[in-house]
Amino acid sequence: MQPLHLLDSQVRSLRQQVQSTETQLRNLKIQLQQAEQQCEAARQLEEAWAGGFPHEWINETLAALSPEAHQAVGQESQPQSTHGRWPLESEEYKRYGRQMILPEVGLHGQLRLKKARVLIVGAGGLGCPAAAYLAGAGVGTLGLVDGDTVEISNLHRQVAHGTDRVGMSKVDSAVEYLTSLNPRVNYQRHPYHLTPQTAISLFEQYDLVLDCTDHPTSRYLISDTCVLTSKPLVSASALKTEGQLIVLNNPPLPPGSSNGGPCYRCVFPRPPPADSVLSCGEGGILGPVVGLMGVLQALEAIKLLTAQPSPSSTLEPPKPTLLIFSAYSTPPFRSVRLRTRRADCAACSSVASITSQSLTSGSLDYVAFCGGTSPLDLLPPHARVSAAEFARQPRDGTNTLIDVRDETQYSMCALRGSVNVPWTGDAESWAQAAALREEISAAGKACYVVCRMGNDSQLAARALMERGLGADGGVRHIEGGFRAWREEVDPGWPEY
Amino acid sequence: MASTIPVKIEFTGGLEILFSHQRSHKIALPSSDPSTNQPANVGFLIDWLCKNLMKDPREDMFVLEGTVRPGILVLINDADWELEGQEAYELQAGDEVVFVSTLHGG
């Protein structure tokens, strides 16, 4: 048996060797990817040439496209064509001609789109329009990830789904729509939610990723995976009447390369407090707002995919920007300069702590990182009442129903005789507003508090109890709010 | 004599609900921080906004642990404040500071 200190140093040295070999492997993979891209560009040109590109132009064009590509082609003596006279089929010229005649696209751009594999994570308000425009533009392979099924409340904005497909998997529904739009695209279905364990092997099958999800948890996971697999990421989000768009990890250089584009963690190293995160179901969303952001994602993807590959030596440092859209501001668009890569970023810096192993092993807990929200349970049993119990209370003026939804929701539907005191988010100011209402401050009346889901009503009931308001008649909140009211008492109550 | 500098402030991404539901504000910021006698910087501005412009008592929706809470981007004249020196950036007359809360819906 060797002495402990020798074994220790052996472990240390092996660990160092493993680390340096891993770094070497990662760099080799990046080099391979770049070489493949250059080779691809060269091959496309060969095909273009076979389709009538004059022979004497080819070297000149290749040189302009990329010096490396030129060399790669120079080594092949005879260009080969697999397509006959023209590189695209005749229907493709008709289908894509209106974008191909733009100098920004051209034949080369169209061939690059055809070779491209794009992964769209989320087939909702962003993913539907993004997928539609990318399919229409002739992207070769389009992968869709979503574990949800279509609901009728999705249809005002999720334009790839339809009324007759409510209940169907969103991925299947979207592929049905997209196939009718453009059957030439190879659609890949991934009808499940993205997980850290499977994300890397999935992303490796694609060239570019669109984040069309709706939660910080998935946004960090997608960004980390894009860094680890060297994929550029087009990320967008929307809520109420506003939207945001960023292109991240572009260029997708290995962690530690300061010329690579920043990742989501560079811009947002810490997640927002969980209770500050609103979903579209809670906060609301205007269809064209999220649609616009999804269309812009497709546009950024087309720009990235059709761009001429440039040799890494001439790469300019990234100039990352964030586009902010605000439907009711003038002007509605604002583009702002963002920081570059963060020197201590947990994902893309030279001191990154997030590795492929930490993802695939499941040791990275994204839900814990972003902080989960648990259902509110603030009140003792005597201060709670079910919707069915409330329905049995006399309607003789001995009790008051306080509806704490905002005015917009209250004016959509309300119970006759109820009093609307919108929850302000703050117990003190809300209780002040409530105390001004005679129905609440009057002696001897029982107070029932209701809201949409049964959370704000607990906060409001507690605010009353702590201030002794409605104390003699008792204060209760209605469990589950109007959702429970609809389920237990009145099926005709509007579900929204 | 307390001089002031004009600064444009904008709140977006939902932060406006903390500031009387108003996105754009034109403020007259004291040109120096009375506690340090140094020229007004963005750190002072954030503190001043909490004390003078915020109408909602939920200060932790805007400031946590002495700076803007995670998930808020601060933009000085359309650039991430990290490009401009963050809290230490000294405000000039006519500067525009935008506070953006990140959105997550999709």
Coordinates of C-alpha atoms in Angstrom, one line a residue:
Chain A
M1 CA 0.0 0.0 0.0
Q2 CA 1.4 3.4 -1.0
P3 CA 1.6 6.2 1.5
L4 CA -1.5 8.4 1.6
H5 CA 0.3 11.6 0.3
L6 CA 1.4 9.7 -2.8
L7 CA -2.1 8.4 -3.5
D8 CA -3.4 12.0 -3.0
S9 CA -1.0 13.4 -5.5
Q10 CA -1.8 10.6 -7.9
V11 CA -5.5 11.5 -7.6
R12 CA -4.7 15.2 -8.1
S13 CA -2.6 14.5 -11.2
L14 CA -5.2 12.2 -12.7
R15 CA -7.9 14.8 -12.1
Q16 CA -5.8 17.4 -13.8
Q17 CA -5.3 15.1 -16.8
V18 CA -9.0 14.4 -17.1
Q19 CA -9.8 18.1 -17.0
S20 CA -7.2 19.0 -19.6
T21 CA -8.3 16.2 -21.9
E22 CA -11.9 17.3 -21.5
T23 CA -11.0 20.8 -22.5
Q24 CA -9.0 19.5 -25.4
L25 CA -12.0 17.4 -26.5
R26 CA -14.3 20.3 -26.2
N27 CA -12.0 22.5 -28.4
L28 CA -11.7 19.7 -30.9
K29 CA -15.5 19.4 -31.1
I30 CA -15.8 23.2 -31.8
Q31 CA -13.1 22.9 -34.5
L32 CA -14.9 20.0 -36.0
Q33 CA -18.1 21.9 -36.1
Q34 CA -16.5 24.9 -37.7
A35 CA -14.7 22.7 -40.3
E36 CA -18.1 21.0 -41.0
Q37 CA -19.8 24.3 -41.6
Q38 CA -17.0 25.4 -43.9
C39 CA -17.2 22.2 -45.8
E40 CA -20.9 22.6 -46.0
A41 CA -20.6 26.0 -47.5
A42 CA -18.1 24.7 -50.0
R43 CA -20.4 21.8 -51.0
Q44 CA -23.4 24.1 -51.5
L45 CA -21.3 26.2 -53.8
E46 CA -20.3 23.1 -55.8
E47 CA -24.0 22.3 -56.1
A48 CA -24.7 25.9 -57.2
W49 CA -22.0 25.6 -59.8
A50 CA -23.4 22.4 -61.1
G51 CA -26.7 24.3 -61.5
G52 CA -25.2 26.7 -64.0
F53 CA -22.7 28.7 -62.0
P54 CA -19.9 29.6 -64.4
H55 CA -16.8 27.6 -63.7
E56 CA -14.5 30.6 -63.7
W57 CA -16.5 32.4 -61.0
I58 CA -16.4 29.7 -58.5
N59 CA -12.9 30.3 -57.1
E60 CA -13.5 34.0 -56.8
T61 CA -16.8 33.4 -54.9
L62 CA -15.4 30.8 -52.7
A63 CA -12.6 33.1 -51.7
A64 CA -15.1 35.8 -50.8
L65 CA -17.2 33.3 -48.9
S66 CA -14.4 31.9 -46.7
P67 CA -10.7 31.3 -47.2
E68 CA -10.9 27.9 -45.5
A69 CA -13.8 26.9 -47.6
H70 CA -11.8 27.7 -50.7
Q71 CA -9.0 25.3 -49.6
A72 CA -11.5 22.6 -48.7
V73 CA -12.9 22.7 -52.2
G74 CA -9.6 23.1 -53.9
Q75 CA -8.7 19.6 -52.8
E76 CA -11.6 18.1 -54.6
S77 CA -10.9 17.7 -58.3
Q78 CA -14.4 17.0 -59.7
P79 CA -17.5 18.7 -58.3
Q80 CA -20.4 16.3 -58.0
S81 CA -24.0 17.1 -58.4
T82 CA -26.8 15.0 -56.9
H83 CA -29.6 17.2 -58.1
G84 CA -29.3 17.2 -61.8
R85 CA -28.9 20.6 -63.5
W86 CA -30.1 22.8 -60.6
P87 CA -29.4 22.6 -56.9
L88 CA -33.1 23.0 -55.9
E89 CA -36.2 21.3 -57.2
S90 CA -38.4 23.4 -59.5
E91 CA -41.1 23.7 -56.9
E92 CA -38.6 25.0 -54.4
Y93 CA -37.7 27.9 -56.7
K94 CA -41.4 28.8 -56.9
R95 CA -42.1 28.3 -53.2
Y96 CA -39.0 30.2 -52.0
G97 CA -38.4 32.5 -54.9
R98 CA -39.8 35.7 -53.3
Q99 CA -37.2 35.5 -50.5
M100 CA -34.5 34.0 -52.7
I101 CA -34.4 37.1 -55.0
L102 CA -33.4 39.2 -52.0
P103 CA -29.6 39.6 -52.0
E104 CA -29.7 38.9 -48.2
V105 CA -30.9 35.3 -49.0
G106 CA -30.1 34.3 -52.6
L107 CA -29.5 30.7 -53.7
H108 CA -26.7 30.2 -51.1
G109 CA -29.0 31.4 -48.3
Q110 CA -31.8 29.1 -49.4
L111 CA -29.4 26.2 -49.5
R112 CA -28.2 27.0 -46.0
L113 CA -31.7 27.2 -44.7
K114 CA -32.4 23.8 -46.3
K115 CA -29.4 22.3 -44.5
A116 CA -30.3 23.9 -41.2
R117 CA -31.7 22.0 -38.2
V118 CA -33.6 24.3 -35.8
L119 CA -35.1 23.4 -32.4
I120 CA -38.0 25.3 -31.1
V121 CA -38.6 24.7 -27.4
G122 CA -42.2 25.6 -26.6
A123 CA -45.1 25.4 -29.1
G124 CA -47.2 28.2 -27.6
G125 CA -47.6 31.9 -28.3
L126 CA -44.0 32.4 -29.4
G127 CA -43.3 28.9 -30.8
C128 CA -46.4 28.8 -33.1
P129 CA -45.6 31.9 -35.3
A130 CA -41.8 31.2 -35.1
A131 CA -42.3 27.7 -36.4
A132 CA -44.7 28.8 -39.1
Y133 CA -42.3 31.3 -40.6
L134 CA -39.3 29.0 -40.3
A135 CA -41.3 26.2 -42.0
G136 CA -42.5 28.6 -44.7
A137 CA -39.0 29.8 -45.3
G138 CA -37.8 26.2 -46.0
V139 CA -35.7 25.3 -43.0
G140 CA -34.6 21.7 -43.5
T141 CA -35.3 20.2 -40.1
L142 CA -37.6 21.7 -37.5
G143 CA -37.8 20.1 -34.1
L144 CA -40.6 21.0 -31.6
V145 CA -40.5 20.4 -27.9
D146 CA -43.6 20.8 -25.7
G147 CA -45.3 18.5 -23.2
D148 CA -48.6 20.4 -23.0
T149 CA -51.9 19.8 -24.8
V150 CA -53.9 22.4 -26.6
E151 CA -56.5 24.3 -24.5
I152 CA -59.2 26.6 -25.8
S153 CA -57.6 29.5 -23.8
N154 CA -54.5 29.2 -26.0
L155 CA -56.2 29.8 -29.3
H156 CA -56.3 33.6 -29.3
R157 CA -52.5 33.6 -29.7
Q158 CA -51.2 30.2 -30.5
V159 CA -51.9 30.4 -34.2
A160 CA -50.8 26.9 -35.2
H161 CA -53.5 25.2 -33.1
G162 CA -57.2 25.0 -33.8
T163 CA -60.6 24.5 -32.2
D164 CA -60.9 21.0 -33.5
R165 CA -57.5 20.1 -31.9
V166 CA -58.3 21.1 -28.3
G167 CA -56.9 18.3 -26.1
M168 CA -54.3 17.2 -28.7
S169 CA -50.6 17.3 -27.9
K170 CA -49.3 20.8 -28.9
V171 CA -46.5 19.2 -30.8
D172 CA -48.8 17.0 -32.9
S173 CA -51.2 19.9 -33.4
A174 CA -48.4 22.2 -34.6
V175 CA -46.9 19.6 -36.9
E176 CA -50.4 19.1 -38.5
Y177 CA -50.6 22.8 -39.2
L178 CA -47.0 23.1 -40.4
T179 CA -47.2 20.1 -42.7
S180 CA -50.1 21.7 -44.4
L181 CA -48.1 24.9 -44.7
N182 CA -45.0 23.2 -46.0
P183 CA -44.7 19.4 -46.3
R184 CA -41.1 19.6 -47.6
V185 CA -39.8 20.3 -44.0
N186 CA -38.6 17.3 -41.9
Y187 CA -40.5 17.8 -38.6
Q188 CA -39.2 16.2 -35.5
R189 CA -41.7 15.7 -32.6
H190 CA -40.5 15.9 -29.0
P191 CA -43.8 15.8 -27.1
Y192 CA -42.4 16.2 -23.6
H193 CA -41.0 18.8 -21.3
L194 CA -37.3 19.5 -21.6
T195 CA -35.3 18.1 -18.7
P196 CA -31.7 18.7 -17.7
Q197 CA -31.0 14.9 -18.2
T198 CA -32.0 14.9 -21.8
A199 CA -31.4 18.4 -23.0
I200 CA -27.8 18.0 -24.2
S201 CA -28.4 14.9 -26.3
L202 CA -31.4 16.7 -27.9
F203 CA -29.7 20.0 -28.6
E204 CA -26.7 18.2 -30.2
Q205 CA -29.0 17.2 -33.0
Y206 CA -29.6 20.8 -34.0
D207 CA -27.7 23.9 -35.2
L208 CA -29.8 26.7 -33.6
V209 CA -32.3 26.9 -30.7
L210 CA -35.3 29.1 -30.1
D211 CA -36.4 29.6 -26.5
C212 CA -40.2 30.0 -26.8
T213 CA -40.9 28.8 -23.2
D214 CA -42.7 30.7 -20.4
H215 CA -40.7 30.3 -17.2
P216 CA -37.2 31.2 -15.8
T217 CA -36.6 27.6 -15.0
S218 CA -36.6 26.5 -18.6
R219 CA -34.8 29.8 -19.7
Y220 CA -31.8 29.0 -17.6
L221 CA -31.8 25.3 -18.6
I222 CA -32.0 26.2 -22.3
S223 CA -29.2 28.8 -22.1
D224 CA -26.9 26.5 -20.1
T225 CA -27.5 23.7 -22.6
C226 CA -26.8 26.0 -25.6
V227 CA -23.5 27.0 -24.0
L228 CA -22.5 23.4 -23.4
T229 CA -23.4 22.3 -26.9
S230 CA -22.2 25.5 -28.6
K231 CA -25.5 26.5 -30.2
P232 CA -26.6 30.1 -30.7
L233 CA -29.9 30.9 -28.9
V234 CA -32.7 33.2 -29.9
S235 CA -34.7 34.0 -26.8
A236 CA -38.0 35.9 -26.5
S237 CA -40.7 36.5 -23.9
A238 CA -43.9 38.4 -23.6
L239 CA -46.5 39.3 -21.0
K240 CA -49.5 41.6 -21.1
T241 CA -48.7 44.2 -23.7
E242 CA -44.9 43.9 -23.7
G243 CA -42.2 41.7 -25.2
Q244 CA -38.4 41.2 -25.1
L245 CA -36.0 39.6 -27.6
I246 CA -32.3 38.7 -27.2
V247 CA -29.9 36.6 -29.3
L248 CA -27.6 34.8 -26.9
N249 CA -24.4 32.8 -27.1
N250 CA -23.7 34.2 -30.5
P251 CA -21.1 33.5 -31.7
P252 CA -21.3 30.2 -29.7
L253 CA -17.6 30.0 -28.7
P254 CA -16.5 27.6 -26.0
P255 CA -16.8 28.6 -22.3
G256 CA -13.9 31.0 -21.4
S257 CA -13.7 32.6 -24.9
S258 CA -14.4 36.3 -24.3
N259 CA -15.3 36.8 -28.0
G260 CA -18.3 34.5 -27.6
G261 CA -21.7 36.1 -27.1
P262 CA -23.1 36.4 -23.6
C263 CA -25.5 33.8 -22.3
Y264 CA -28.7 34.2 -20.3
R265 CA -26.7 34.0 -17.0
C266 CA -24.3 36.8 -18.1
V267 CA -27.3 39.1 -18.4
F268 CA -29.3 37.7 -15.5
P269 CA -26.9 35.9 -13.1
R270 CA -29.6 35.6 -10.4
P271 CA -33.2 34.5 -11.1
P272 CA -36.0 36.9 -10.1
P273 CA -37.9 36.2 -6.8
A274 CA -40.4 33.5 -7.6
D275 CA -43.4 35.6 -6.5
S276 CA -42.4 38.4 -9.0
V277 CA -42.8 36.0 -12.0
L278 CA -46.2 36.3 -13.7
S279 CA -47.5 33.8 -16.2
C280 CA -49.7 34.7 -19.2
G281 CA -52.6 32.9 -17.4
E282 CA -52.2 35.2 -14.4
G283 CA -51.1 38.5 -15.9
G284 CA -52.8 38.2 -19.3
I285 CA -51.3 38.5 -22.8
L286 CA -52.4 40.3 -26.0
G287 CA -52.2 37.8 -28.9
P288 CA -50.4 40.1 -31.5
V289 CA -47.8 41.1 -28.9
V290 CA -46.5 37.5 -28.3
G291 CA -47.1 36.8 -32.0
L292 CA -44.8 39.7 -32.9
M293 CA -42.1 38.4 -30.6
G294 CA -42.3 34.9 -32.1
V295 CA -42.1 36.3 -35.7
L296 CA -39.1 38.4 -34.7
Q297 CA -37.4 35.2 -33.4
A298 CA -38.0 33.5 -36.8
L299 CA -36.5 36.6 -38.4
E300 CA -33.3 36.5 -36.2
A301 CA -33.1 32.7 -36.9
I302 CA -33.2 33.3 -40.7
K303 CA -30.6 36.1 -40.4
L304 CA -28.3 33.8 -38.5
L305 CA -28.8 30.8 -40.8
T306 CA -28.4 32.6 -44.1
A307 CA -25.4 34.6 -43.0
Q308 CA -22.2 33.7 -44.8
P309 CA -19.9 31.7 -42.6
S310 CA -17.0 33.8 -41.7
P311 CA -13.6 32.4 -40.7
S312 CA -13.0 32.6 -36.9
S313 CA -10.0 34.9 -37.4
T314 CA -12.2 37.7 -38.7
L315 CA -14.9 37.4 -36.1
E316 CA -15.9 40.7 -34.7
P317 CA -16.5 40.9 -31.0
P318 CA -20.3 40.5 -30.3
K319 CA -22.5 43.5 -29.9
P320 CA -25.4 42.0 -28.0
T321 CA -28.6 43.9 -27.9
L322 CA -32.0 43.5 -26.2
L323 CA -35.1 44.6 -28.1
I324 CA -37.9 45.8 -25.9
F325 CA -41.4 46.1 -27.3
S326 CA -44.1 48.0 -25.5
A327 CA -47.4 48.1 -27.4
Y328 CA -48.8 51.2 -25.7
S329 CA -45.5 53.3 -25.6
T330 CA -44.4 55.8 -28.2
P331 CA -42.2 54.7 -29.9
P332 CA -43.1 51.1 -29.2
F333 CA -39.6 49.6 -29.9
R334 CA -36.4 50.3 -28.0
S335 CA -33.1 48.5 -28.7
V336 CA -30.5 48.6 -26.0
R337 CA -26.8 47.6 -25.8
L338 CA -26.1 44.7 -23.4
R339 CA -22.9 43.6 -21.7
T340 CA -20.6 41.0 -23.2
R341 CA -19.7 37.7 -21.5
R342 CA -19.3 37.9 -17.7
A343 CA -15.8 36.9 -16.6
D344 CA -17.3 34.9 -13.6
C345 CA -20.3 33.5 -15.4
A346 CA -21.4 30.1 -14.0
A347 CA -22.0 28.8 -17.5
C348 CA -19.8 30.4 -20.2
S349 CA -16.7 31.7 -18.4
S350 CA -13.4 30.0 -17.8
V351 CA -14.4 29.4 -14.2
A352 CA -17.8 27.9 -15.2
S353 CA -19.3 25.6 -12.6
I354 CA -22.0 24.2 -14.8
T355 CA -20.8 21.1 -16.8
S356 CA -22.4 18.5 -19.0
Q357 CA -22.1 16.1 -16.1
S358 CA -24.0 18.3 -13.7
L359 CA -26.8 18.5 -16.2
T360 CA -27.0 14.9 -17.3
S361 CA -26.7 13.6 -13.7
G362 CA -29.6 15.7 -12.6
S363 CA -27.5 17.3 -9.8
L364 CA -28.5 20.8 -11.1
D365 CA -31.9 21.6 -9.7
Y366 CA -33.3 24.4 -11.8
V367 CA -36.6 24.5 -9.9
A368 CA -34.8 25.1 -6.6
F369 CA -32.5 27.6 -8.2
C370 CA -35.5 29.7 -9.4
G371 CA -37.4 29.1 -6.2
G372 CA -40.7 27.3 -6.2
T373 CA -43.9 28.8 -5.1
S374 CA -46.1 26.8 -2.8
P375 CA -49.9 27.2 -2.4
L376 CA -50.8 29.9 0.1
D377 CA -52.2 28.5 3.4
L378 CA -52.5 31.5 5.7
L379 CA -55.7 31.1 7.6
P380 CA -57.0 28.9 10.4
P381 CA -59.9 26.5 9.6
H382 CA -62.5 28.7 11.1
A383 CA -61.6 31.5 8.7
R384 CA -62.1 29.4 5.6
V385 CA -65.2 28.3 3.9
S386 CA -65.8 26.3 0.7
A387 CA -67.7 27.8 -2.2
A388 CA -70.5 25.3 -1.6
E389 CA -70.8 26.3 2.1
F390 CA -70.9 30.0 1.1
A391 CA -73.7 29.3 -1.4
R392 CA -75.8 28.1 1.6
Q393 CA -75.4 31.4 3.5
P394 CA -78.6 33.5 3.8
R395 CA -78.9 36.4 1.4
D396 CA -80.7 38.7 3.8
G397 CA -78.1 41.4 4.2
T398 CA -76.4 39.8 7.3
N399 CA -73.2 39.2 5.4
T400 CA -71.0 41.0 2.9
L401 CA -69.1 39.4 0.0
I402 CA -65.9 41.3 -0.8
D403 CA -64.6 40.6 -4.3
V404 CA -60.8 41.5 -4.4
R405 CA -60.2 40.9 -8.1
D406 CA -59.2 44.0 -10.1
E407 CA -61.8 46.2 -11.7
T408 CA -61.3 44.8 -15.2
Q409 CA -62.1 41.2 -14.0
Y410 CA -64.9 42.4 -11.7
S411 CA -66.6 44.1 -14.7
M412 CA -66.4 40.9 -16.7
C413 CA -68.5 39.0 -14.2
A414 CA -69.5 39.5 -10.6
L415 CA -72.0 38.2 -8.0
R416 CA -74.9 40.6 -7.4
G417 CA -74.5 42.5 -4.1
S418 CA -70.8 41.9 -3.9
V419 CA -68.4 44.7 -3.0
N420 CA -65.3 45.2 -5.2
V421 CA -62.2 46.3 -3.3
P422 CA -59.3 45.3 -5.6
W423 CA -56.3 43.7 -3.8
T424 CA -53.4 46.2 -4.0
G425 CA -50.6 43.8 -3.0
D426 CA -50.2 45.6 0.3
A427 CA -52.3 44.9 3.4
E428 CA -52.2 48.4 4.8
S429 CA -53.4 50.3 1.7
W430 CA -56.0 47.6 0.9
A431 CA -57.4 47.7 4.4
Q432 CA -57.7 51.4 4.3
A433 CA -59.7 51.2 1.1
A434 CA -61.9 48.4 2.6
A435 CA -62.6 50.4 5.7
L436 CA -64.1 53.2 3.7
R437 CA -66.8 50.8 2.5
E438 CA -69.9 51.0 4.7
E439 CA -70.8 47.3 3.9
I440 CA -67.5 46.2 5.4
S441 CA -67.2 48.5 8.3
A442 CA -70.8 48.1 9.5
A443 CA -71.1 46.3 12.8
G444 CA -72.3 42.7 13.1
K445 CA -72.0 41.7 9.4
A446 CA -70.1 38.6 8.5
C447 CA -67.4 39.2 5.8
Y448 CA -66.6 36.7 3.0
V449 CA -63.6 37.4 0.8
V450 CA -63.3 36.0 -2.7
C451 CA -60.9 36.3 -5.6
R452 CA -60.1 34.4 -8.9
M453 CA -58.1 31.5 -7.5
G454 CA -58.2 31.8 -3.7
N455 CA -54.8 33.4 -2.9
D456 CA -55.3 37.1 -2.8
S457 CA -58.5 36.5 -0.8
Q458 CA -56.4 34.9 2.0
L459 CA -54.1 37.9 2.1
A460 CA -57.1 40.3 2.2
A461 CA -59.0 38.3 4.9
R462 CA -55.9 38.3 7.0
A463 CA -55.5 42.1 6.5
L464 CA -59.1 42.5 7.8
M465 CA -58.6 40.2 10.8
E466 CA -55.3 41.8 11.8
R467 CA -57.0 45.2 11.9
G468 CA -60.1 44.0 13.7
L469 CA -62.3 44.9 10.7
G470 CA -65.5 42.8 10.5
A471 CA -64.4 41.1 13.7
D472 CA -67.8 40.7 15.4
G473 CA -69.5 39.0 12.4
G474 CA -66.4 37.0 11.5
V475 CA -64.1 37.1 8.4
R476 CA -63.8 34.1 6.1
H477 CA -62.2 33.6 2.7
I478 CA -63.7 31.4 0.1
E479 CA -61.4 28.5 -0.7
G480 CA -60.4 28.2 -4.4
G481 CA -62.1 31.5 -5.3
F482 CA -64.4 31.7 -8.3
R483 CA -62.7 28.7 -9.8
A484 CA -64.2 26.6 -7.0
W485 CA -67.5 28.5 -7.2
R486 CA -67.8 27.4 -10.8
E487 CA -66.9 23.8 -10.0
E488 CA -69.0 23.4 -6.9
V489 CA -71.9 25.8 -7.3
D490 CA -72.5 27.5 -10.7
P491 CA -71.3 25.7 -13.8
G492 CA -72.5 28.7 -15.8
W493 CA -70.0 31.0 -14.2
P494 CA -67.6 32.2 -16.9
E495 CA -64.3 30.3 -16.9
Y496 CA -61.4 32.6 -18.0
Chain B
M1 CA -28.4 75.9 -2.1
A2 CA -29.8 72.7 -3.4
S3 CA -29.5 72.5 -7.2
T4 CA -31.2 69.8 -9.3
I5 CA -30.6 68.0 -12.6
P6 CA -33.4 66.9 -14.9
V7 CA -33.4 63.1 -15.5
K8 CA -35.9 61.1 -17.5
I9 CA -37.0 57.8 -15.9
E10 CA -39.0 55.0 -17.5
F11 CA -40.4 51.8 -15.9
T12 CA -41.3 48.9 -18.1
G13 CA -42.1 45.1 -17.8
G14 CA -44.6 45.7 -15.0
L15 CA -42.5 47.9 -12.8
E16 CA -44.7 50.9 -13.6
I17 CA -47.4 49.5 -11.2
L18 CA -45.1 50.5 -8.3
F19 CA -44.9 54.0 -9.6
S20 CA -48.5 55.1 -9.9
H21 CA -49.0 53.0 -13.1
Q22 CA -47.0 55.6 -15.0
R23 CA -44.2 54.5 -17.3
S24 CA -42.5 57.8 -18.0
H25 CA -41.4 60.3 -15.4
K26 CA -39.4 63.5 -15.6
I27 CA -37.7 64.2 -12.3
A28 CA -35.5 66.9 -10.8
L29 CA -32.9 65.0 -9.0
P30 CA -30.7 66.7 -6.3
S31 CA -27.4 67.2 -8.0
S32 CA -25.5 65.9 -5.1
D33 CA -26.1 63.2 -2.5
P34 CA -26.6 65.0 0.8
S35 CA -25.3 62.0 2.8
T36 CA -21.9 62.0 1.0
N37 CA -21.8 65.4 -0.6
Q38 CA -20.8 63.5 -3.8
P39 CA -22.4 64.2 -7.2
A40 CA -25.6 62.2 -7.7
N41 CA -25.0 58.8 -9.0
V42 CA -27.3 55.9 -10.0
G43 CA -27.1 54.4 -6.5
F44 CA -28.4 57.7 -5.1
L45 CA -31.1 57.8 -7.8
I46 CA -32.4 54.4 -6.9
D47 CA -32.7 55.4 -3.2
W48 CA -34.3 58.7 -4.2
L49 CA -36.8 57.0 -6.4
C50 CA -37.8 54.7 -3.5
K51 CA -38.3 57.6 -1.1
N52 CA -39.8 60.1 -3.5
L53 CA -41.5 58.5 -6.5
M54 CA -42.6 55.0 -5.4
K55 CA -46.3 55.1 -4.4
D56 CA -46.5 51.4 -3.6
P57 CA -45.1 50.2 -0.2
R58 CA -43.7 47.0 -1.8
E59 CA -40.2 48.3 -1.9
D60 CA -38.8 44.7 -2.2
M61 CA -40.4 44.5 -5.6
F62 CA -37.8 47.0 -6.7
V63 CA -34.8 46.9 -4.3
L64 CA -33.3 43.9 -2.5
E65 CA -30.1 43.8 -0.5
G66 CA -29.2 47.4 -1.3
T67 CA -29.5 47.2 -5.1
V68 CA -32.2 46.6 -7.7
R69 CA -33.7 43.1 -7.3
P70 CA -32.6 40.3 -9.5
G71 CA -34.6 40.3 -12.8
I72 CA -34.4 44.0 -13.3
L73 CA -32.2 45.5 -15.9
V74 CA -31.0 49.1 -15.5
L75 CA -30.3 50.9 -18.7
I76 CA -28.5 54.2 -18.8
N77 CA -29.0 56.1 -22.1
D78 CA -30.0 52.8 -23.8
A79 CA -27.0 50.8 -22.5
D80 CA -26.9 48.1 -19.8
W81 CA -25.7 49.9 -16.7
E82 CA -22.9 47.3 -16.4
L83 CA -21.3 49.0 -19.4
E84 CA -21.5 52.4 -17.6
G85 CA -20.2 51.7 -14.1
Q86 CA -23.5 50.6 -12.4
E87 CA -24.4 52.5 -9.2
A88 CA -21.3 54.6 -9.5
Y89 CA -22.3 56.2 -12.8
E90 CA -22.7 60.0 -12.2
L91 CA -25.9 61.4 -13.7
Q92 CA -25.7 64.2 -16.2
A93 CA -28.6 66.6 -17.1
G94 CA -30.9 65.0 -19.6
D95 CA -29.8 61.4 -19.0
E96 CA -32.4 58.7 -19.4
V97 CA -32.5 55.8 -17.0
V98 CA -34.8 52.9 -17.8
F99 CA -35.7 50.1 -15.4
V100 CA -36.9 46.9 -17.2
S101 CA -38.3 44.0 -15.4
T102 CA -37.7 40.8 -17.3
L103 CA -40.7 39.0 -18.8
H104 CA -41.0 35.2 -18.8
G105 CA -44.3 34.5 -20.5
G106 CA -44.5 33.0 -23.9

